[in-house]
mmCIF file of C-alpha atoms and ligand atoms in Angstrom:
data_model
loop_
_atom_site.group_PDB
_atom_site.id
_atom_site.type_symbol
_atom_site.label_atom_id
_atom_site.label_comp_id
_atom_site.label_asym_id
_atom_site.label_seq_id
_atom_site.Cartn_x
_atom_site.Cartn_y
_atom_site.Cartn_z
ATOM 1 C CA MET A 143 73.888 63.444 125.245
ATOM 2 C CA ALA A 144 73.866 61.136 122.210
ATOM 3 C CA GLU A 145 71.043 63.191 120.748
ATOM 4 C CA ALA A 146 72.997 66.408 121.199
ATOM 5 C CA ALA A 147 76.075 64.853 119.578
ATOM 6 C CA SER A 148 74.162 63.605 116.549
ATOM 7 C CA SER A 149 72.633 67.039 115.998
ATOM 8 C CA ILE A 150 76.035 68.695 115.652
ATOM 9 C CA PRO A 151 76.363 69.692 112.002
ATOM 10 C CA THR A 152 79.295 68.728 109.808
ATOM 11 C CA HIS A 153 78.438 71.228 107.059
ATOM 12 C CA THR A 154 77.016 74.741 106.999
ATOM 13 C CA LYS A 155 75.408 77.225 104.653
ATOM 14 C CA ALA A 156 77.963 80.004 104.130
ATOM 15 C CA TRP A 157 78.887 82.951 101.937
ATOM 16 C CA TYR A 158 82.358 82.601 100.433
ATOM 17 C CA TYR A 159 84.618 83.977 97.706
ATOM 18 C CA SER A 160 87.246 82.173 95.633
ATOM 19 C CA GLU A 161 88.815 85.281 94.114
ATOM 20 C CA HIS A 162 89.412 88.788 95.420
ATOM 21 C CA GLY A 163 87.231 91.586 94.113
ATOM 22 C CA SER A 164 84.010 93.583 94.509
ATOM 23 C CA PRO A 165 80.938 92.121 96.279
ATOM 24 C CA ASP A 166 79.897 90.206 93.156
ATOM 25 C CA VAL A 167 82.613 87.621 93.969
ATOM 26 C CA LEU A 168 80.418 86.494 96.910
ATOM 27 C CA LYS A 169 78.750 83.127 96.420
ATOM 28 C CA LEU A 170 76.475 81.067 98.671
ATOM 29 C CA ASP A 171 77.458 77.477 99.458
ATOM 30 C CA PRO A 172 74.674 75.395 101.032
ATOM 31 C CA ASN A 173 77.162 72.753 102.162
ATOM 32 C CA TRP A 174 80.487 74.233 103.322
ATOM 33 C CA PRO A 175 82.393 71.602 105.351
ATOM 34 C CA LEU A 176 83.004 72.575 108.967
ATOM 35 C CA PRO A 177 86.562 71.964 110.202
ATOM 36 C CA GLU A 178 87.090 69.781 113.257
ATOM 37 C CA LEU A 179 86.773 71.656 116.536
ATOM 38 C CA LYS A 180 90.116 72.235 118.264
ATOM 39 C CA ASP A 181 90.352 71.741 122.026
ATOM 40 C CA ASP A 182 90.100 75.461 122.842
ATOM 41 C CA GLN A 183 87.302 76.214 120.363
ATOM 42 C CA VAL A 184 83.513 76.306 120.358
ATOM 43 C CA LEU A 185 81.063 75.740 117.529
ATOM 44 C CA ILE A 186 78.510 78.555 117.303
ATOM 45 C CA LYS A 187 75.110 78.640 115.636
ATOM 46 C CA VAL A 188 75.339 82.157 114.197
ATOM 47 C CA VAL A 189 72.282 84.347 114.772
ATOM 48 C CA ALA A 190 73.668 87.727 113.633
ATOM 49 C CA ALA A 191 76.977 89.001 112.209
ATOM 50 C CA SER A 192 78.120 92.585 111.698
ATOM 51 C CA LEU A 193 80.301 93.855 108.883
ATOM 52 C CA ASN A 194 83.505 95.845 109.352
ATOM 53 C CA PRO A 195 85.573 97.709 106.740
ATOM 54 C CA ILE A 196 88.220 94.973 107.102
ATOM 55 C CA ASP A 197 85.683 92.620 105.473
ATOM 56 C CA TYR A 198 85.591 94.525 102.176
ATOM 57 C CA LYS A 199 89.281 95.446 102.309
ATOM 58 C CA ARG A 200 90.166 91.756 102.755
ATOM 59 C CA MET A 201 87.753 90.718 99.998
ATOM 60 C CA ASN A 202 89.291 93.352 97.689
ATOM 61 C CA GLY A 203 92.675 91.681 98.259
ATOM 62 C CA LEU A 204 94.290 94.474 100.274
ATOM 63 C CA TYR A 205 95.749 91.953 102.725
ATOM 64 C CA LYS A 206 96.465 89.117 100.307
ATOM 65 C CA ASP A 207 100.154 89.018 101.263
ATOM 66 C CA TYR A 208 99.154 87.983 104.798
ATOM 67 C CA ASP A 209 95.891 86.303 103.905
ATOM 68 C CA PRO A 210 96.415 84.264 100.754
ATOM 69 C CA HIS A 211 93.943 81.458 101.487
ATOM 70 C CA LEU A 212 91.052 81.153 99.086
ATOM 71 C CA PRO A 213 88.236 80.227 99.155
ATOM 72 C CA THR A 214 87.313 82.234 102.253
ATOM 73 C CA VAL A 215 84.109 82.600 104.238
ATOM 74 C CA PRO A 216 84.226 86.261 105.371
ATOM 75 C CA GLY A 217 83.143 87.870 108.620
ATOM 76 C CA PHE A 218 84.760 88.810 111.952
ATOM 77 C CA ASP A 219 81.913 89.691 114.331
ATOM 78 C CA VAL A 220 79.367 87.181 115.570
ATOM 79 C CA ALA A 221 76.518 86.790 118.028
ATOM 80 C CA GLY A 222 75.066 83.320 118.396
ATOM 81 C CA VAL A 223 74.557 80.214 120.513
ATOM 82 C CA VAL A 224 77.207 77.643 121.481
ATOM 83 C CA VAL A 225 76.292 74.191 120.117
ATOM 84 C CA SER A 226 79.486 72.269 120.868
ATOM 85 C CA VAL A 227 82.666 72.817 122.923
ATOM 86 C CA GLY A 228 86.237 71.525 122.652
ATOM 87 C CA ARG A 229 87.884 69.485 125.429
ATOM 88 C CA GLU A 230 89.820 72.422 126.886
ATOM 89 C CA VAL A 231 86.882 74.845 126.956
ATOM 90 C CA HIS A 232 86.218 75.649 130.601
ATOM 91 C CA LYS A 233 83.954 78.681 130.865
ATOM 92 C CA LEU A 234 81.513 78.303 127.988
ATOM 93 C CA LYS A 235 78.951 75.523 127.629
ATOM 94 C CA VAL A 236 76.413 74.325 125.101
ATOM 95 C CA GLY A 237 73.449 76.735 125.016
ATOM 96 C CA ASP A 238 75.408 79.838 126.053
ATOM 97 C CA GLU A 239 74.589 83.001 124.083
ATOM 98 C CA VAL A 240 77.922 84.510 123.077
ATOM 99 C CA TYR A 241 79.439 87.280 121.002
ATOM 100 C CA GLY A 242 82.905 88.233 119.812
ATOM 101 C CA ASP A 243 85.359 88.967 117.008
ATOM 102 C CA ILE A 244 86.591 85.519 115.912
ATOM 103 C CA ASN A 245 89.918 86.718 114.416
ATOM 104 C CA GLU A 246 92.442 87.254 117.196
ATOM 105 C CA GLU A 247 94.917 89.142 114.992
ATOM 106 C CA GLY A 248 93.414 91.936 112.894
ATOM 107 C CA VAL A 249 94.995 91.115 109.521
ATOM 108 C CA THR A 250 97.209 88.056 110.015
ATOM 109 C CA ASN A 251 96.233 84.418 110.582
ATOM 110 C CA LEU A 252 92.667 85.184 109.537
ATOM 111 C CA LYS A 253 90.242 82.286 109.564
ATOM 112 C CA ALA A 254 89.046 80.662 106.345
ATOM 113 C CA LEU A 255 85.670 80.110 108.066
ATOM 114 C CA GLY A 256 84.244 83.481 109.111
ATOM 115 C CA THR A 257 80.945 84.549 110.621
ATOM 116 C CA LEU A 258 78.827 85.025 107.489
ATOM 117 C CA SER A 259 77.818 81.429 107.826
ATOM 118 C CA GLU A 260 75.069 79.530 109.681
ATOM 119 C CA TYR A 261 77.756 77.994 111.895
ATOM 120 C CA THR A 262 81.202 79.255 112.791
ATOM 121 C CA ILE A 263 84.059 78.335 115.108
ATOM 122 C CA ALA A 264 85.993 80.488 117.571
ATOM 123 C CA GLU A 265 88.442 80.130 120.438
ATOM 124 C CA GLU A 266 86.788 80.525 123.823
ATOM 125 C CA ARG A 267 89.131 83.412 124.743
ATOM 126 C CA LEU A 268 87.776 85.570 121.884
ATOM 127 C CA LEU A 269 84.181 85.328 123.111
ATOM 128 C CA ALA A 270 82.059 86.640 125.956
ATOM 129 C CA ILE A 271 78.595 85.844 127.238
ATOM 130 C CA LYS A 272 76.051 88.149 125.584
ATOM 131 C CA PRO A 273 74.420 90.532 128.081
ATOM 132 C CA PRO A 274 70.783 89.329 128.218
ATOM 133 C CA ASN A 275 69.376 92.821 127.637
ATOM 134 C CA LEU A 276 71.086 93.021 124.246
ATOM 135 C CA SER A 277 69.476 91.431 121.197
ATOM 136 C CA PHE A 278 71.676 89.256 118.989
ATOM 137 C CA VAL A 279 71.657 92.079 116.424
ATOM 138 C CA GLU A 280 72.882 94.597 119.001
ATOM 139 C CA ALA A 281 75.505 92.187 120.323
ATOM 140 C CA ALA A 282 76.847 91.406 116.844
ATOM 141 C CA ALA A 283 77.320 95.151 116.291
ATOM 142 C CA ILE A 284 79.747 95.460 119.163
ATOM 143 C CA PRO A 285 82.944 93.334 119.195
ATOM 144 C CA ALA A 286 85.581 94.553 116.698
ATOM 145 C CA ALA A 287 84.521 98.214 116.713
ATOM 146 C CA LEU A 288 84.195 98.434 120.505
ATOM 147 C CA GLU A 289 87.441 96.573 121.148
ATOM 148 C CA THR A 290 89.245 98.882 118.686
ATOM 149 C CA ALA A 291 87.783 101.971 120.359
ATOM 150 C CA TYR A 292 88.927 100.679 123.754
ATOM 151 C CA GLU A 293 92.403 99.556 122.663
ATOM 152 C CA GLY A 294 93.075 102.931 121.020
ATOM 153 C CA LEU A 295 92.018 104.872 124.113
ATOM 154 C CA GLU A 296 94.211 102.647 126.291
ATOM 155 C CA ARG A 297 97.214 103.030 123.969
ATOM 156 C CA ALA A 298 96.753 106.809 124.045
ATOM 157 C CA GLN A 299 96.674 106.575 127.879
ATOM 158 C CA PHE A 300 93.372 108.375 127.920
ATOM 159 C CA SER A 301 92.109 109.145 131.434
ATOM 160 C CA ALA A 302 89.634 111.199 133.449
ATOM 161 C CA GLY A 303 89.786 114.934 132.900
ATOM 162 C CA LYS A 304 91.456 114.758 129.491
ATOM 163 C CA SER A 305 89.981 116.223 126.304
ATOM 164 C CA ILE A 306 89.556 114.271 123.078
ATOM 165 C CA LEU A 307 88.774 114.917 119.434
ATOM 166 C CA VAL A 308 87.238 111.941 117.615
ATOM 167 C CA VAL A 309 87.778 112.246 113.873
ATOM 168 C CA GLY A 310 84.942 110.266 112.265
ATOM 169 C CA GLY A 311 82.550 110.137 115.225
ATOM 170 C CA ALA A 312 79.563 108.592 113.433
ATOM 171 C CA GLY A 313 81.207 105.387 112.222
ATOM 172 C CA GLY A 314 81.473 101.930 113.743
ATOM 173 C CA VAL A 315 84.604 102.715 115.764
ATOM 174 C CA GLY A 316 84.025 106.457 116.307
ATOM 175 C CA HIS A 317 80.599 106.115 117.938
ATOM 176 C CA PHE A 318 82.105 103.796 120.539
ATOM 177 C CA VAL A 319 85.130 106.078 121.104
ATOM 178 C CA ILE A 320 82.775 108.951 121.990
ATOM 179 C CA GLN A 321 80.744 106.817 124.406
ATOM 180 C CA LEU A 322 83.742 105.195 126.106
ATOM 181 C CA ALA A 323 85.591 108.515 126.423
ATOM 182 C CA LYS A 324 82.555 109.941 128.206
ATOM 183 C CA HIS A 325 81.274 107.082 130.339
ATOM 184 C CA LEU A 326 84.272 104.808 130.967
ATOM 185 C CA TYR A 327 87.071 107.378 131.183
ATOM 186 C CA GLY A 328 85.313 110.613 132.229
ATOM 187 C CA ALA A 329 86.600 112.924 129.492
ATOM 188 C CA SER A 330 86.585 116.636 130.316
ATOM 189 C CA LYS A 331 85.564 117.532 126.773
ATOM 190 C CA ILE A 332 84.646 115.483 123.714
ATOM 191 C CA ALA A 333 84.740 116.956 120.227
ATOM 192 C CA ALA A 334 83.890 114.835 117.196
ATOM 193 C CA THR A 335 83.678 115.337 113.444
ATOM 194 C CA SER A 336 81.119 114.283 110.848
ATOM 195 C CA SER A 337 79.349 115.650 107.788
ATOM 196 C CA THR A 338 76.516 118.165 108.327
ATOM 197 C CA GLY A 339 73.646 115.676 108.612
ATOM 198 C CA LYS A 340 75.187 113.692 111.474
ATOM 199 C CA LEU A 341 76.065 116.526 113.900
ATOM 200 C CA GLU A 342 72.987 116.037 116.092
ATOM 201 C CA LEU A 343 73.792 112.337 116.285
ATOM 202 C CA LEU A 344 77.303 113.136 117.572
ATOM 203 C CA ARG A 345 75.743 115.234 120.348
ATOM 204 C CA LYS A 346 73.325 112.421 121.255
ATOM 205 C CA LEU A 347 76.266 110.015 121.511
ATOM 206 C CA GLY A 348 77.875 112.338 124.054
ATOM 207 C CA ALA A 349 79.974 114.834 122.110
ATOM 208 C CA ASP A 350 80.115 118.291 123.701
ATOM 209 C CA TRP A 351 81.226 119.812 120.424
ATOM 210 C CA ALA A 352 80.105 118.499 117.021
ATOM 211 C CA ILE A 353 82.377 119.710 114.241
ATOM 212 C CA ASP A 354 81.135 119.772 110.637
ATOM 213 C CA TYR A 355 84.170 118.711 108.597
ATOM 214 C CA THR A 356 82.593 120.184 105.459
ATOM 215 C CA ASN A 357 82.935 123.672 107.041
ATOM 216 C CA GLU A 358 85.901 123.389 109.368
ATOM 217 C CA ASN A 359 89.364 121.815 109.173
ATOM 218 C CA ILE A 360 90.515 120.206 112.417
ATOM 219 C CA GLU A 361 94.036 121.554 111.984
ATOM 220 C CA ASP A 362 92.680 125.139 111.888
ATOM 221 C CA ILE A 363 90.756 124.911 115.171
ATOM 222 C CA ALA A 364 92.456 127.106 117.793
ATOM 223 C CA GLU A 365 91.715 124.693 120.643
ATOM 224 C CA LYS A 366 94.020 121.655 120.891
ATOM 225 C CA PHE A 367 93.261 118.286 122.506
ATOM 226 C CA ASP A 368 94.975 115.858 124.872
ATOM 227 C CA VAL A 369 94.095 113.009 122.529
ATOM 228 C CA VAL A 370 93.001 112.958 118.899
ATOM 229 C CA TYR A 371 91.537 109.609 117.778
ATOM 230 C CA ASP A 372 91.704 109.366 113.974
ATOM 231 C CA THR A 373 89.333 106.776 112.440
ATOM 232 C CA ILE A 374 89.565 108.076 108.867
ATOM 233 C CA GLY A 375 93.269 107.758 108.057
ATOM 234 C CA GLU A 376 94.468 111.374 108.208
ATOM 235 C CA PRO A 377 97.080 111.213 111.006
ATOM 236 C CA ASP A 378 99.000 114.209 109.631
ATOM 237 C CA ARG A 379 95.963 116.417 110.243
ATOM 238 C CA ALA A 380 95.183 114.702 113.549
ATOM 239 C CA LEU A 381 98.684 115.466 114.829
ATOM 240 C CA LYS A 382 98.128 119.180 114.190
ATOM 241 C CA ALA A 383 95.105 119.156 116.517
ATOM 242 C CA VAL A 384 97.029 117.633 119.453
ATOM 243 C CA LYS A 385 98.113 119.692 122.469
ATOM 244 C CA GLU A 386 101.783 119.748 123.363
ATOM 245 C CA GLY A 387 102.430 116.547 125.304
ATOM 246 C CA GLY A 388 99.236 114.977 123.942
ATOM 247 C CA LYS A 389 98.814 111.944 121.701
ATOM 248 C CA ALA A 390 97.236 111.088 118.371
ATOM 249 C CA VAL A 391 96.063 107.571 117.678
ATOM 250 C CA THR A 392 95.226 106.297 114.203
ATOM 251 C CA ILE A 393 93.790 102.953 113.105
ATOM 252 C CA ILE A 394 94.389 103.043 109.364
ATOM 253 C CA PRO A 395 97.718 101.804 108.003
ATOM 254 C CA PRO A 396 100.428 102.852 107.609
ATOM 255 C CA GLY A 397 100.018 105.418 110.407
ATOM 256 C CA LEU A 398 102.437 108.301 110.794
ATOM 257 C CA PRO A 399 104.720 108.508 113.832
ATOM 258 C CA PRO A 400 104.476 110.029 116.359
ATOM 259 C CA ALA A 401 100.805 109.105 115.871
ATOM 260 C CA ILE A 402 100.202 105.737 117.541
ATOM 261 C CA PHE A 403 99.106 103.104 115.037
ATOM 262 C CA PHE A 404 97.926 99.653 116.056
ATOM 263 C CA VAL A 405 96.027 96.667 114.725
ATOM 264 C CA LEU A 406 93.328 95.325 117.009
ATOM 265 C CA THR A 407 93.905 92.196 119.074
ATOM 266 C CA SER A 408 90.501 90.576 119.674
ATOM 267 C CA LYS A 409 89.827 89.671 123.322
ATOM 268 C CA GLY A 410 86.625 88.420 124.920
ATOM 269 C CA SER A 411 87.935 89.877 128.194
ATOM 270 C CA ILE A 412 87.350 93.441 126.907
ATOM 271 C CA LEU A 413 83.693 92.595 126.264
ATOM 272 C CA ASP A 414 83.487 91.126 129.785
ATOM 273 C CA LYS A 415 85.090 94.213 131.299
ATOM 274 C CA LEU A 416 82.642 96.544 129.560
ATOM 275 C CA ARG A 417 79.618 94.329 130.228
ATOM 276 C CA PRO A 418 78.228 96.570 133.030
ATOM 277 C CA TYR A 419 78.098 99.508 130.608
ATOM 278 C CA PHE A 420 76.023 97.470 128.152
ATOM 279 C CA GLU A 421 73.820 95.977 130.886
ATOM 280 C CA SER A 422 73.000 99.417 132.247
ATOM 281 C CA GLY A 423 72.437 100.768 128.730
ATOM 282 C CA ILE A 424 74.965 103.595 129.290
ATOM 283 C CA VAL A 425 76.969 102.453 126.256
ATOM 284 C CA LYS A 426 74.894 101.294 123.287
ATOM 285 C CA PRO A 427 75.690 100.074 119.810
ATOM 286 C CA LEU A 428 74.309 102.411 117.172
ATOM 287 C CA LEU A 429 72.597 100.514 114.367
ATOM 288 C CA ASP A 430 72.608 101.940 110.865
ATOM 289 C CA PRO A 431 69.051 102.479 109.490
ATOM 290 C CA LYS A 432 69.761 99.701 106.951
ATOM 291 C CA THR A 433 70.244 97.220 109.821
ATOM 292 C CA PRO A 434 69.303 94.405 109.869
ATOM 293 C CA VAL A 435 70.286 93.296 106.396
ATOM 294 C CA PRO A 436 68.931 89.834 105.508
ATOM 295 C CA PHE A 437 71.550 87.103 104.961
ATOM 296 C CA SER A 438 70.491 86.807 101.310
ATOM 297 C CA HIS A 439 71.349 90.517 100.715
ATOM 298 C CA LEU A 440 74.965 90.327 101.913
ATOM 299 C CA ALA A 441 76.482 91.799 98.736
ATOM 300 C CA GLU A 442 74.326 94.936 99.153
ATOM 301 C CA ALA A 443 75.497 95.311 102.742
ATOM 302 C CA TYR A 444 79.126 95.127 101.566
ATOM 303 C CA SER A 445 78.549 97.750 98.862
ATOM 304 C CA TYR A 446 76.865 100.043 101.347
ATOM 305 C CA LEU A 447 79.639 99.759 103.957
ATOM 306 C CA GLU A 448 82.197 100.429 101.248
ATOM 307 C CA THR A 449 80.680 103.908 100.672
ATOM 308 C CA SER A 450 82.077 104.910 104.127
ATOM 309 C CA ARG A 451 78.761 106.598 104.868
ATOM 310 C CA ALA A 452 77.380 104.000 107.307
ATOM 311 C CA ILE A 453 76.031 105.317 110.608
ATOM 312 C CA GLY A 454 77.287 103.107 113.429
ATOM 313 C CA LYS A 455 77.062 99.435 112.485
ATOM 314 C CA VAL A 456 75.593 97.337 109.688
ATOM 315 C CA VAL A 457 74.375 93.954 110.960
ATOM 316 C CA VAL A 458 73.336 90.912 108.932
ATOM 317 C CA TYR A 459 70.326 89.098 110.449
ATOM 318 C CA PRO A 460 68.732 86.583 110.523
ATOM 319 C CA ILE A 461 71.362 84.020 109.622
HETATM 320 P P1 NDP B 1414 82.792 102.959 109.055
HETATM 321 O O1 NDP B 1414 82.621 102.480 107.666
HETATM 322 O O2 NDP B 1414 81.774 102.583 110.069
HETATM 323 O O3 NDP B 1414 82.889 104.574 109.016
HETATM 324 C C1 NDP B 1414 81.845 105.249 108.387
HETATM 325 C C2 NDP B 1414 81.730 106.644 108.985
HETATM 326 O O4 NDP B 1414 82.934 107.371 108.711
HETATM 327 C C3 NDP B 1414 80.580 107.435 108.420
HETATM 328 O O5 NDP B 1414 79.583 107.644 109.411
HETATM 329 C C4 NDP B 1414 81.218 108.734 107.957
HETATM 330 O O6 NDP B 1414 80.527 109.885 108.380
HETATM 331 C C5 NDP B 1414 82.583 108.740 108.612
HETATM 332 N N1 NDP B 1414 83.544 109.450 107.789
HETATM 333 C C6 NDP B 1414 83.989 109.121 106.554
HETATM 334 N N2 NDP B 1414 84.860 110.061 106.105
HETATM 335 C C7 NDP B 1414 84.947 110.987 107.089
HETATM 336 C C8 NDP B 1414 85.700 112.193 107.249
HETATM 337 N N3 NDP B 1414 86.510 112.646 106.277
HETATM 338 N N4 NDP B 1414 85.581 112.871 108.415
HETATM 339 C C9 NDP B 1414 84.775 112.420 109.406
HETATM 340 N N5 NDP B 1414 84.018 111.306 109.311
HETATM 341 C C10 NDP B 1414 84.117 110.598 108.167
HETATM 342 O O7 NDP B 1414 84.222 102.524 109.532
HETATM 343 P P2 NDP B 1414 84.747 102.040 110.983
HETATM 344 O O8 NDP B 1414 84.489 103.138 111.945
HETATM 345 O O9 NDP B 1414 84.244 100.694 111.297
HETATM 346 O O10 NDP B 1414 86.302 101.921 110.692
HETATM 347 C C11 NDP B 1414 87.027 103.086 110.382
HETATM 348 C C12 NDP B 1414 88.351 102.712 109.777
HETATM 349 O O11 NDP B 1414 89.172 102.094 110.761
HETATM 350 C C13 NDP B 1414 88.282 101.722 108.611
HETATM 351 O O12 NDP B 1414 89.209 102.113 107.620
HETATM 352 C C14 NDP B 1414 88.698 100.399 109.236
HETATM 353 O O13 NDP B 1414 89.265 99.501 108.315
HETATM 354 C C15 NDP B 1414 89.705 100.871 110.267
HETATM 355 N N6 NDP B 1414 89.832 99.950 111.400
HETATM 356 C C16 NDP B 1414 91.090 99.605 111.816
HETATM 357 C C17 NDP B 1414 91.261 98.774 112.889
HETATM 358 C C18 NDP B 1414 92.642 98.440 113.370
HETATM 359 O O14 NDP B 1414 92.798 97.460 114.131
HETATM 360 N N7 NDP B 1414 93.677 99.189 113.017
HETATM 361 C C19 NDP B 1414 90.117 98.139 113.558
HETATM 362 C C20 NDP B 1414 88.828 98.637 113.104
HETATM 363 C C21 NDP B 1414 88.712 99.505 112.039
HETATM 364 P P3 NDP B 1414 80.132 111.007 107.275
HETATM 365 O O15 NDP B 1414 79.175 110.333 106.328
HETATM 366 O O16 NDP B 1414 79.536 112.080 108.101
HETATM 367 O O17 NDP B 1414 81.407 111.384 106.570
#
């Protein structure tokens, strides 16, 4: 026990920024001090971390009114190994392989120590045990995007036999919306949009109808849908593709009522609930061809994600 305690680090190697801006504000600190573990938290040796658009939006200063603290170590999604637990941690133990989105609220109360760090800290309730069949890279690709896909479908009261149009089906969130709509909810019909080169991918993910947005406008399609899930921030167009009595959900602020807008609440319990789908391989994270990006190349990963052309998820590994 004494040996384990003495091996717990007090400092970590971490990427951080002290000013908002483009990826060149990122700097590597070999000795970032780790805050003291609170009772409900665990210390994680990070193995892999995925990037989300919130990471570059936050770094650009888009949320600085809610998130003024600088310097900041970025990163929401993590997969790693528990190396220490707080006094009120009951389910997780040292050695557990875990994954999760470490920021409970999507844009408020964000942590100054994120996941792009050799060690990070998270509340037990935000984490889940990693399914053993998933690699750390695959697990890191899942949390925020999957939880957003799920929360949006729940808020839209999606259910078996309903039709859905996923606007932006090839991205981090969209590729999970397609898979959950098909395998968790039993959609009657799934349509999804992308540019020309990604249409086959949409079909492989489970879309019955792959719509090339460079040729077709969703508002002009004669068929309407029970739910339209907008991941690109065009709720006005999404609303025009909804059936009477149906719902549009959008995840990019400010939203446009009656489209349902929400900000993700991170919950390890969603990962637990969907665990059987990952264990059976029915639902899979899609990894962008650039994945994994080495830890030393983080700025390139940010620049790439910022193009909005990523396919599925960009994961940083090894850390
Ligand atoms: P990604 O960066 O993974 O999305 C990239 C994908 O978007 C690409 O594959 C691209 O496909 C597709 N895309 C871009 N423009 C269009 C378009 N006009 N029509 C169809 N597809 C398009 O982003 P995420 O999926 O991770 O996130 C999507 C958005 O949702 C982000 O703005 C993010 O900040 C937000 N978000 C909000 C959350 C919330 O809580 N409210 C939570 C999570 C994400 P192609 O190259 O074919 O165009």
